[in-house]
Coordinates of N, CA and C in Angstrom, one line a residue:
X102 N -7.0 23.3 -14.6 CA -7.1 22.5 -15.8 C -8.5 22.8 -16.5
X103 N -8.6 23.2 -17.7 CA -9.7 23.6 -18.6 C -10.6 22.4 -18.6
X104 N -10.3 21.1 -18.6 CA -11.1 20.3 -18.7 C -11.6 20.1 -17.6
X105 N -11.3 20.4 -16.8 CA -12.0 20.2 -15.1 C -12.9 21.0 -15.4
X106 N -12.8 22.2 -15.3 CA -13.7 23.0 -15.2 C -14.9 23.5 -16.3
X107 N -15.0 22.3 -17.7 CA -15.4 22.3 -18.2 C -16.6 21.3 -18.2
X108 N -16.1 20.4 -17.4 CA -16.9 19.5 -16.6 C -17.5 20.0 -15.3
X109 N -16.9 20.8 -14.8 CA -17.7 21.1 -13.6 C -18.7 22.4 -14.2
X110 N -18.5 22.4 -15.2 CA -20.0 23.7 -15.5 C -20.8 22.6 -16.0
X111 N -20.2 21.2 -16.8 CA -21.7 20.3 -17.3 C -22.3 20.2 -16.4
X112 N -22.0 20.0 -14.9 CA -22.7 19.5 -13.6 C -23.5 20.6 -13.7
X113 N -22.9 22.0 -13.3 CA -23.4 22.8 -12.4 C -24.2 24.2 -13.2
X114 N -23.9 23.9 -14.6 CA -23.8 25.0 -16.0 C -22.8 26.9 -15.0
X115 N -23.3 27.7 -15.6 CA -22.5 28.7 -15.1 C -23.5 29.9 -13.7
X116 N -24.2 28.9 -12.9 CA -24.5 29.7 -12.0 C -23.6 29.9 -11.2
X117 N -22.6 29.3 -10.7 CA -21.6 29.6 -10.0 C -20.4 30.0 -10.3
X118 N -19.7 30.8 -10.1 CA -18.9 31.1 -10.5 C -17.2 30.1 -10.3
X119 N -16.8 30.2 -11.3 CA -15.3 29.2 -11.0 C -13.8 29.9 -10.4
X120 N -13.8 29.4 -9.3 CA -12.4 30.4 -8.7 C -11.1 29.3 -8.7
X121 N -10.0 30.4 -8.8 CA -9.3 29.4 -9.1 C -8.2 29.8 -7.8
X122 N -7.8 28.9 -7.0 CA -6.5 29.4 -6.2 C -5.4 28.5 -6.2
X123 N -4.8 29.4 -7.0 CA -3.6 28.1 -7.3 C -2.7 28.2 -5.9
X124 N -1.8 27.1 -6.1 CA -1.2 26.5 -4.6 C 0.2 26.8 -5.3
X125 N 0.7 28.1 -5.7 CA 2.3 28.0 -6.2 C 3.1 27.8 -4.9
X126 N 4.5 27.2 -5.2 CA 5.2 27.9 -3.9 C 4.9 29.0 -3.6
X127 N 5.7 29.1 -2.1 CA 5.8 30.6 -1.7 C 6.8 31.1 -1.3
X128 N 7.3 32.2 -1.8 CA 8.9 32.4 -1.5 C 8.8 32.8 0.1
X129 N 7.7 33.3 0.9 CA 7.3 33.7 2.2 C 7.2 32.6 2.6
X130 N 7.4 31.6 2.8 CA 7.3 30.3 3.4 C 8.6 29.1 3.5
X131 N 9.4 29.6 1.9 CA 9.9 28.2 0.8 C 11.0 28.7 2.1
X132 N 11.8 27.5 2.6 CA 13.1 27.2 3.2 C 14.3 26.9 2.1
X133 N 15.3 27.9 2.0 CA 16.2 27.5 0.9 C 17.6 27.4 1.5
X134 N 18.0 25.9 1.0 CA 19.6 25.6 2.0 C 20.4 24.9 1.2
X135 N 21.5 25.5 0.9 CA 22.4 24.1 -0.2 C 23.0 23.1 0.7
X136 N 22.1 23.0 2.1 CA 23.1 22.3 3.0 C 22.1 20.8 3.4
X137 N 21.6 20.2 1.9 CA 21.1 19.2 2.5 C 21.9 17.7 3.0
X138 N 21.0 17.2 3.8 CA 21.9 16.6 4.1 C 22.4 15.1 2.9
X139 N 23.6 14.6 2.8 CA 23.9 13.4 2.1 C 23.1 12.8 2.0
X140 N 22.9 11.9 0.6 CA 22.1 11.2 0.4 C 22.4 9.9 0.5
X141 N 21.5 8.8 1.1 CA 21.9 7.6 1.6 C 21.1 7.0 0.9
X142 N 21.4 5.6 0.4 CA 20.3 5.0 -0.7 C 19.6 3.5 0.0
X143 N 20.3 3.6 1.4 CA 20.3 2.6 2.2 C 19.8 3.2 3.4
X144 N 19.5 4.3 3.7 CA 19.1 4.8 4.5 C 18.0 5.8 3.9
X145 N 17.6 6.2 3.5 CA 16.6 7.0 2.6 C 15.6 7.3 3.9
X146 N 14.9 8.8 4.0 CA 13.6 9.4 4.9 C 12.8 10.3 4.2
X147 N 11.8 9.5 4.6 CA 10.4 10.2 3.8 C 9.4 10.8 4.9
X148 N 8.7 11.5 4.6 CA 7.9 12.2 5.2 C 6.5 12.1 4.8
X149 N 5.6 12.4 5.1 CA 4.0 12.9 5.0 C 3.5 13.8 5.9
X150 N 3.4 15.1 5.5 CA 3.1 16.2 5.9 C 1.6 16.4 5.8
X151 N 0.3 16.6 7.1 CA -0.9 16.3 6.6 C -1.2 15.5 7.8
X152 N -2.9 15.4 7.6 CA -3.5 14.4 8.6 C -3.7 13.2 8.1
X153 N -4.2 12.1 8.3 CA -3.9 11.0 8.2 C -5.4 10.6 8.6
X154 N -6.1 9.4 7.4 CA -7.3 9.0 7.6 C -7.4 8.2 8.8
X155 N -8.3 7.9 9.4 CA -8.6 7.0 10.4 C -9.2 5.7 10.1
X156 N -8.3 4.5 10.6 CA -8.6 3.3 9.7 C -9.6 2.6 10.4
X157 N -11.2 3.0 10.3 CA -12.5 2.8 10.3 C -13.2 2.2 9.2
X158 N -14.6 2.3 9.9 CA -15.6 2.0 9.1 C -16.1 3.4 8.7
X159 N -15.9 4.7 9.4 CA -16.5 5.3 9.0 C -15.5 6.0 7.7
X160 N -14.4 5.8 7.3 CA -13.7 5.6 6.6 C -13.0 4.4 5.5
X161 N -14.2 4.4 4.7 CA -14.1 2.5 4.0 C -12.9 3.3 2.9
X162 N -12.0 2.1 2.5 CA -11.0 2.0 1.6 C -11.7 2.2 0.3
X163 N -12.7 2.0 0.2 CA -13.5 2.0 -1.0 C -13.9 3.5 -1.8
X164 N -14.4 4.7 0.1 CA -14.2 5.9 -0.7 C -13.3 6.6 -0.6
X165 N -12.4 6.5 0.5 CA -11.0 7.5 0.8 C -9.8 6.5 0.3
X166 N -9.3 7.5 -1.2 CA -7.9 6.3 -1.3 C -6.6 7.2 -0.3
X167 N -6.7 8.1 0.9 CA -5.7 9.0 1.1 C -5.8 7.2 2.9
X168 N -6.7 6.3 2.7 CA -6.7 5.7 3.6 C -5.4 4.5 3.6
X169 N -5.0 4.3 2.3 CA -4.2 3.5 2.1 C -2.5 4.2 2.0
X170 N -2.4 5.0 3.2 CA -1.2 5.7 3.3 C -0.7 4.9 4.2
X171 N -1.5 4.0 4.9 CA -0.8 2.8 6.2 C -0.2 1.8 5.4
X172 N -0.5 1.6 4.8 CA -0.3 0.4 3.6 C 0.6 0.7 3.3
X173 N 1.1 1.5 2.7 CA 2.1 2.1 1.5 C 3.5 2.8 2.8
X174 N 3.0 2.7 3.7 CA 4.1 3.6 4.4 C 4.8 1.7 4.9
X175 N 4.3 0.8 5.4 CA 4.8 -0.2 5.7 C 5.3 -1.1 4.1
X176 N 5.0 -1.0 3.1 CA 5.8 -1.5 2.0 C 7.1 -0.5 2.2
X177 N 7.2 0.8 2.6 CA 8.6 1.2 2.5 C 9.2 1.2 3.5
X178 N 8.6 0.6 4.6 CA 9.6 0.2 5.8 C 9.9 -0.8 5.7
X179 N 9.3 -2.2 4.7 CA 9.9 -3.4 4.4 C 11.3 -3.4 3.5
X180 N 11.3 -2.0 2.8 CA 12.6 -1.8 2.1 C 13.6 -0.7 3.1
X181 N 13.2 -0.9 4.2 CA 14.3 -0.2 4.8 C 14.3 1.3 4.8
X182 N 13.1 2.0 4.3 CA 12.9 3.5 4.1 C 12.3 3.7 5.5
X183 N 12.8 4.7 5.8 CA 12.0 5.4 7.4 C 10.8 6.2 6.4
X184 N 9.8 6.3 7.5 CA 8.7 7.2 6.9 C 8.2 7.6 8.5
X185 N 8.5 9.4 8.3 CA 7.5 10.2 9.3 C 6.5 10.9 8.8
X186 N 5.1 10.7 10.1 CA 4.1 11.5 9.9 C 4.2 13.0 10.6
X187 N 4.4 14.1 10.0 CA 3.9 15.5 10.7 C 3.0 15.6 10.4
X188 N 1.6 15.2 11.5 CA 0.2 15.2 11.2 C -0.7 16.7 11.6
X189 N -1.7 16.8 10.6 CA -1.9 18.6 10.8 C -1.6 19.1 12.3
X190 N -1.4 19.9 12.5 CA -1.3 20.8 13.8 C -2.2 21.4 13.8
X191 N -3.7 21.3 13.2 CA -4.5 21.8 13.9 C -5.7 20.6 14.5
X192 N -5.2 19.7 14.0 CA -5.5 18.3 15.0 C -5.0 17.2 15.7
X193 N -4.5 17.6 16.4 CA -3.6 17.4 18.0 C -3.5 16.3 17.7
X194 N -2.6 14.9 17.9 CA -2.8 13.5 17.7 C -3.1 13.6 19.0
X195 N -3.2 14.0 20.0 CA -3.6 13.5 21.5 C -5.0 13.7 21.8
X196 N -6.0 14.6 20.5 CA -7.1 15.0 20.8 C -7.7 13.6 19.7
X197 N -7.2 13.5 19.1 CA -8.1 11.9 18.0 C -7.0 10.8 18.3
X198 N -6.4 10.6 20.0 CA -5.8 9.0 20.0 C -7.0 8.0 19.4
X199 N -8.1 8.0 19.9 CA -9.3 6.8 19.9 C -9.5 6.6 18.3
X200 N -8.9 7.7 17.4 CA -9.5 7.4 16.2 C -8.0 6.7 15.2
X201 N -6.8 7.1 15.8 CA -5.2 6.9 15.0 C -5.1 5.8 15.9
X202 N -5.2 4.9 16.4 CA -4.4 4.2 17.4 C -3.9 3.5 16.2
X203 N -4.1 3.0 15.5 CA -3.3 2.3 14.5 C -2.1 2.8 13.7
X204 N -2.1 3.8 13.8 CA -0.7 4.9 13.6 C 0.5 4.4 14.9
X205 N -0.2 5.0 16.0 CA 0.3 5.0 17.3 C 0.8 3.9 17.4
X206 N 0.0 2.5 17.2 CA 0.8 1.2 17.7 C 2.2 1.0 16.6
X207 N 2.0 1.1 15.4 CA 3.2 1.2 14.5 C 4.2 2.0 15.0
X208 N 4.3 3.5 15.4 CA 4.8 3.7 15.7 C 5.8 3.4 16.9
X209 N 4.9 2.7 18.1 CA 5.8 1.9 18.7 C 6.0 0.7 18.7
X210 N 5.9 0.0 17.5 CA 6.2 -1.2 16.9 C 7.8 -1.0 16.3
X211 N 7.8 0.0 15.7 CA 8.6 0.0 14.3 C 9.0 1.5 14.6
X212 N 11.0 1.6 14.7 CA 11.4 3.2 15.5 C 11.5 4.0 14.0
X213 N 11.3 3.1 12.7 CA 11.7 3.7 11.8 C 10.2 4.5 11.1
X214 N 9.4 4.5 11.9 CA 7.6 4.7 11.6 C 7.6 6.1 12.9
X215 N 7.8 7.2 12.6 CA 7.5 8.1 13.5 C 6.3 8.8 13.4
X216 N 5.2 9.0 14.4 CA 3.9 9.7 14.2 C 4.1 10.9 15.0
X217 N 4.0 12.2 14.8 CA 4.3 13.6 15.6 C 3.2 14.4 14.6
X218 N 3.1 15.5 15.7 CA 2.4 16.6 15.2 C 3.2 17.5 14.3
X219 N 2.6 17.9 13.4 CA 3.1 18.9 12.3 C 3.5 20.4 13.4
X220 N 4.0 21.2 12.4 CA 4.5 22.6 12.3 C 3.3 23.5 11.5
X221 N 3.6 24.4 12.1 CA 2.8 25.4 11.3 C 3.6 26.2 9.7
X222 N 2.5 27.3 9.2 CA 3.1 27.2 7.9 C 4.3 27.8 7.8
X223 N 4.6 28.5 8.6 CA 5.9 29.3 8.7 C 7.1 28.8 9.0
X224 N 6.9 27.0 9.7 CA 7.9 26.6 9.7 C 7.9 25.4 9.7
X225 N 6.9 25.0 8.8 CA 7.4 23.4 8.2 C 8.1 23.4 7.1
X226 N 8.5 24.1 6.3 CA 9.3 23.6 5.3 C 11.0 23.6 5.6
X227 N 11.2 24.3 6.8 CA 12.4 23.5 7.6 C 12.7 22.7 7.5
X228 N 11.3 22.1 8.3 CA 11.5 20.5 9.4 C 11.9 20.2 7.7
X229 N 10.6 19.9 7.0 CA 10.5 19.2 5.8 C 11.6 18.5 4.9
X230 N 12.7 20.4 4.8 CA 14.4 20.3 4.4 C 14.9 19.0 4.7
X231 N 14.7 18.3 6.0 CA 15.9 17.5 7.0 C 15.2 16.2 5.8
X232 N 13.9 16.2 5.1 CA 14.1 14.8 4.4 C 14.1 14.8 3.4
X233 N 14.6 13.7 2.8 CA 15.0 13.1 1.1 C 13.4 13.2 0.3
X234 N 12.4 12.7 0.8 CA 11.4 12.6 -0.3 C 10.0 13.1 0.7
X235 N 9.2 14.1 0.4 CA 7.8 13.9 0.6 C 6.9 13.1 0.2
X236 N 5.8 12.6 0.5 CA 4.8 11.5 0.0 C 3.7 12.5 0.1
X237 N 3.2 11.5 -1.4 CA 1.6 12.1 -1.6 C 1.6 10.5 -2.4
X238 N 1.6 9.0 -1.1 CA 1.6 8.0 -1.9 C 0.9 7.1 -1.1
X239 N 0.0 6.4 -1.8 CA -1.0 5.4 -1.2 C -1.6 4.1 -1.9
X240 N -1.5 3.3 -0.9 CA -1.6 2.0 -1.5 C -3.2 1.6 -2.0
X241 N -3.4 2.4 -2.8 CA -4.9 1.9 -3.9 C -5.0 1.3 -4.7
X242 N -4.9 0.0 -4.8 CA -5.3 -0.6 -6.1 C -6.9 -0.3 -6.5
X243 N -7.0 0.0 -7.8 CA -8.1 1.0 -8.4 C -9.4 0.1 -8.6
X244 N -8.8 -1.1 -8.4 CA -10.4 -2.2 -8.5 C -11.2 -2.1 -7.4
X245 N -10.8 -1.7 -5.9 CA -11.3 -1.6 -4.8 C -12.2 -0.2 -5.1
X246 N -11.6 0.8 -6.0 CA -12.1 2.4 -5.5 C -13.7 2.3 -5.7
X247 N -14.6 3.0 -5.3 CA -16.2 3.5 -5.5 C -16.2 5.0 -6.3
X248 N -15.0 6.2 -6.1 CA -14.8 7.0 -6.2 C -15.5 7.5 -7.9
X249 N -16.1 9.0 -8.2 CA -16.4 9.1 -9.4 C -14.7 9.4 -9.9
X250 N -14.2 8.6 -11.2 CA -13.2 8.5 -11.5 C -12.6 10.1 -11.7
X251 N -13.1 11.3 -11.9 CA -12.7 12.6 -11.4 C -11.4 12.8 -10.8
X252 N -12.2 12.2 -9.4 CA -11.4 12.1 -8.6 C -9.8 12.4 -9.1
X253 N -9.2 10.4 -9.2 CA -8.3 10.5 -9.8 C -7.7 11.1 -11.3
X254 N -8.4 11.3 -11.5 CA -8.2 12.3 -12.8 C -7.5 13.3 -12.6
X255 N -8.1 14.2 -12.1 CA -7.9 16.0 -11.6 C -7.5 16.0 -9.8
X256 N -7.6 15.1 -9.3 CA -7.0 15.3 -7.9 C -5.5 15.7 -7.6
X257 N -5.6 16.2 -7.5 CA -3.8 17.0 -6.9 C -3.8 17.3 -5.2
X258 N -2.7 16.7 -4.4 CA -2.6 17.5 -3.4 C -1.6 18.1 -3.1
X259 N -2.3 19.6 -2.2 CA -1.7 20.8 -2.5 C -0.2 20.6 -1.2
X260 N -0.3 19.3 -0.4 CA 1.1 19.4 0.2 C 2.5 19.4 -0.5
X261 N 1.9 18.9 -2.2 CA 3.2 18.5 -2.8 C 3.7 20.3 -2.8
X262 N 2.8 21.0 -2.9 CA 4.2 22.2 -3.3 C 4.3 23.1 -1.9
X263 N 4.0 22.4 -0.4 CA 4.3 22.2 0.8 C 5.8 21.9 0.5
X264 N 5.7 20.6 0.0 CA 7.2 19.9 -0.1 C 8.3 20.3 -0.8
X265 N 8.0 21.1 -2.3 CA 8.5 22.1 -2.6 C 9.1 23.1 -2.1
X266 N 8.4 23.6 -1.4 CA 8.5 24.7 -0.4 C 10.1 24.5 0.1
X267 N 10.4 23.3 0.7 CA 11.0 23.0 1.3 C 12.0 22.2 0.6
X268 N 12.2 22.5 -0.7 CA 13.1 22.2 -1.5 C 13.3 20.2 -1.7
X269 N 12.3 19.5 -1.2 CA 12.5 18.3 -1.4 C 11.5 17.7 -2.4
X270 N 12.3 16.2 -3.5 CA 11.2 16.0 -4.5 C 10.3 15.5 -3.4
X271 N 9.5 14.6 -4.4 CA 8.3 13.9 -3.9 C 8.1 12.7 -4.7
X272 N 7.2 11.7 -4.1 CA 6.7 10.6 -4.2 C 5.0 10.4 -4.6
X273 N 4.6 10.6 -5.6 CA 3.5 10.6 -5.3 C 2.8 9.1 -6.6
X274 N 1.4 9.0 -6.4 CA 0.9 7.9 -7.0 C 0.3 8.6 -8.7
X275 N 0.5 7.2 -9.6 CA 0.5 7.4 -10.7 C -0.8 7.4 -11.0
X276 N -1.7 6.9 -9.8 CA -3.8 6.6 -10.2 C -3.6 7.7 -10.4
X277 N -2.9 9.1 -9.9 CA -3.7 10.5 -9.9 C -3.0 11.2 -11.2
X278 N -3.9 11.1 -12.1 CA -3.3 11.2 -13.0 C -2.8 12.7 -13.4
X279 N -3.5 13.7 -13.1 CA -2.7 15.0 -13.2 C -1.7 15.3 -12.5
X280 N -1.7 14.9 -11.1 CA -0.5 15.2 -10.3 C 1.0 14.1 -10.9
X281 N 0.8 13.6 -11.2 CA 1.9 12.5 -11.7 C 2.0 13.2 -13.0
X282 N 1.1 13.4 -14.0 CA 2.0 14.1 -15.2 C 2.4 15.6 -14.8
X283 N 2.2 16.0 -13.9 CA 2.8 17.4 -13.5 C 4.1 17.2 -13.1
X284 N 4.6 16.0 -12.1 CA 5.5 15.6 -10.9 C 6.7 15.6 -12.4
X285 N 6.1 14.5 -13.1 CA 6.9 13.6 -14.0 C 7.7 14.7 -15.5
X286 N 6.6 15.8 -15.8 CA 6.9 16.8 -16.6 C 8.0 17.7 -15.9
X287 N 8.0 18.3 -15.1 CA 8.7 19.1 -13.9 C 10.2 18.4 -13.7
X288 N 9.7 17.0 -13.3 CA 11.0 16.1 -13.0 C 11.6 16.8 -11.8
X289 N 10.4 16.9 -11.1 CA 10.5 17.3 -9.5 C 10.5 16.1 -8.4
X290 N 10.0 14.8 -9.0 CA 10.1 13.5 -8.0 C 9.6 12.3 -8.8
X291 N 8.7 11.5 -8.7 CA 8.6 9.8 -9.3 C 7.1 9.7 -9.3
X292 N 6.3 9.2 -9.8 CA 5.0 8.9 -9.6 C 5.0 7.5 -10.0
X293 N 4.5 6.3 -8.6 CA 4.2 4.8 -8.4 C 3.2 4.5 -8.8
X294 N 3.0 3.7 -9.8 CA 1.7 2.7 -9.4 C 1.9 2.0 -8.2
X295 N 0.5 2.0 -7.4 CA 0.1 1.1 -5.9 C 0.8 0.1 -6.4
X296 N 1.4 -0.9 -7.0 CA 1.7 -2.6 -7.1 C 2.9 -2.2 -7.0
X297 N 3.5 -1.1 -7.7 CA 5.1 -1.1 -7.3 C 5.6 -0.3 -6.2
X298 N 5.1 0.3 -5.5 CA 5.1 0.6 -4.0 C 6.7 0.1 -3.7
X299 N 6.2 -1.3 -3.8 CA 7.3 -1.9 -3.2 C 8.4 -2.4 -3.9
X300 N 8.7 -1.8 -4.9 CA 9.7 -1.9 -6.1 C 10.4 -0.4 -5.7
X301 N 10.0 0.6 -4.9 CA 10.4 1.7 -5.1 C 12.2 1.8 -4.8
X302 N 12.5 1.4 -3.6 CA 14.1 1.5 -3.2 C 14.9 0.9 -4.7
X303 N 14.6 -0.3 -5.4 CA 15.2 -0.3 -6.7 C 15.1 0.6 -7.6
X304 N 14.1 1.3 -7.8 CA 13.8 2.4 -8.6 C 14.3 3.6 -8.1
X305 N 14.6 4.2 -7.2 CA 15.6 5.0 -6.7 C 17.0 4.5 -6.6
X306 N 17.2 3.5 -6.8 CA 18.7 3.6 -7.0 C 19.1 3.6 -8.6
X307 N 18.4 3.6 -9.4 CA 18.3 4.0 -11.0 C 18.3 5.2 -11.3
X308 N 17.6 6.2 -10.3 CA 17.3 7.6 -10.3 C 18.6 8.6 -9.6
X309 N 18.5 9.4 -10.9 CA 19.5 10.7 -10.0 C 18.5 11.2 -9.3
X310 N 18.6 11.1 -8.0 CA 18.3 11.9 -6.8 C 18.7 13.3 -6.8
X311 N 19.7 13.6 -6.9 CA 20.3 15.4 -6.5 C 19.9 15.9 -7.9
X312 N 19.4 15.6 -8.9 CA 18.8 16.1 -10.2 C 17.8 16.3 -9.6
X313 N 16.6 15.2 -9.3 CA 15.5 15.7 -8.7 C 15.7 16.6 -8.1
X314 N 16.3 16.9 -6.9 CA 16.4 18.2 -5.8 C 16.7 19.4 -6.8
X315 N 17.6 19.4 -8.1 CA 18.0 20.3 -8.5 C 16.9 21.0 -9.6
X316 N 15.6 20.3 -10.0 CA 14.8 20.5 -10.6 C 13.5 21.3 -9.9
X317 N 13.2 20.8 -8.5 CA 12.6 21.2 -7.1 C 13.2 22.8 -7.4
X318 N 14.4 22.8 -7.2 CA 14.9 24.3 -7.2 C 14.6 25.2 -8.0
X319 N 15.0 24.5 -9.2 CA 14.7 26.1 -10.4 C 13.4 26.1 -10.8
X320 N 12.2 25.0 -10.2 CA 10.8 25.0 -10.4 C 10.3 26.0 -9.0
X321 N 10.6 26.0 -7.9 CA 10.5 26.7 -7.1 C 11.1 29.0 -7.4
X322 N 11.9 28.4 -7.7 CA 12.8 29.7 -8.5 C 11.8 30.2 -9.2
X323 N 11.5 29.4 -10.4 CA 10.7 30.0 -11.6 C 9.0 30.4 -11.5
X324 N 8.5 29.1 -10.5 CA 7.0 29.2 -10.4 C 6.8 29.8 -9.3
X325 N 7.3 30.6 -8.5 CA 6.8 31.0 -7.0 C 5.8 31.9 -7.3
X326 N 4.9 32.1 -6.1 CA 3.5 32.9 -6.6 C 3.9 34.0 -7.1
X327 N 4.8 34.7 -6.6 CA 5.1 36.2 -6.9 C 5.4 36.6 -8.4
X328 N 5.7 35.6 -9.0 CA 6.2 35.3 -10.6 C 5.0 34.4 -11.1
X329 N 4.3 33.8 -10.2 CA 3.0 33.4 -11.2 C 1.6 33.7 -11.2
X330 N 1.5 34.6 -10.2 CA 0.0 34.9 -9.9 C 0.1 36.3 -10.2

């Protein structure tokens, strides 16, 4: 985005140089199957692919909004949506129990809340296939944040085209305002405001779902690095 980086030279003027690494899909990675599975609007499974904040003090809601993924994962298990974590694989959940136990106890609170270690890059977008929606969604209401508003501005995360990868839309939050006019232009998945979180299962039954998926496709087709870089 030109305006990002036209802001990041007011900070920094041009001693440093600006690199740019875009996150296209990758056809070396992307899992492609017409064999997904049916779609159930009563049974719906979401994922979060990624590590997962630790709900501390040394982690205040104030500067990490990626902390309010506990939040937002339990509004959609109050609507009956399963949500699993594949948490990074290069940080073991058995090597940071002391810091997730609050994951861990959900998890065996609630069988529809699964916490596991991720896959590597070669073969998460498999696993990924087996669900209906990725998440890049978190319960922030924007009066709490400290964050320089940037942030949300220009923040994208690069799991969404993880999830792509893997041929499934996404879910992500409307504070972040480039990733949501990207999602929403594409008509690759839905971008929430935090308050409707929990409006979501209604709003998916208004939505063509297999349109989504079918837009995921010819955006993956068309934008793969090999065709965009």
């Amino acid at each position: 985005d030109e305006a990002a980086i036209t802001h990041l030279k007011s900070f920094h003027g041009d001693v440093a140089p600006i690199l740019k690494f875009w996150p296209f899909p990758s056809s070396k990675f992307a899992f492609s199957t017409n064999n997904f599975k049916t779609l159930d609007i009563e049974n719906l499974s979401t994922v979060f692919a990624g590590g997962v904040f630790p709900i501390n003090e040394a982690h205040p809601a104030t500067l990490f909004p990626g902390r309010g993924f506990l939040s937002a994962a339990k509004k959609l298990l109050e609507q009956g949506i399963s949500v699993d974590v594949l948490h990074d694989p290069n940080r073991p959940i058995k090597d940071e129990q002391d810091v997730l136990t609050t994951y861990i106890d959900l998890a065996m609170a609630d069988p529809r809340f699964r916490f596991t270690d991720g896959h590597s890059p070669n073969k998460v977008a498999e696993e990924l296939a087996k669900y209906d929606f990725g998440l890049i969604l978190f319960d922030i209401p924007p009066e709490v944040l400290e964050n320089q508003p940037l942030l949300m501005r220009w923040g994208v995360g690069t799991k969404l085209f993880t999830y792509l990868e893997a041929g499934i839309p996404v879910l992500v939050n409307s504070e972040y305002e480039t990733m949501a006019a990207f999602v929403e232009t594409h008509g690759i998945g839905l971008a929430l405001n935090s308050h409707d979180i929990s409006k979501l299962k209604q709003k998916l039954k208004e939505t063509d779902i297999s349109g989504l998926r079918e837009n995921v496709r010819l955006f993956v087709e068309e934008y793969n690095m090999s065709k965009s870089i």
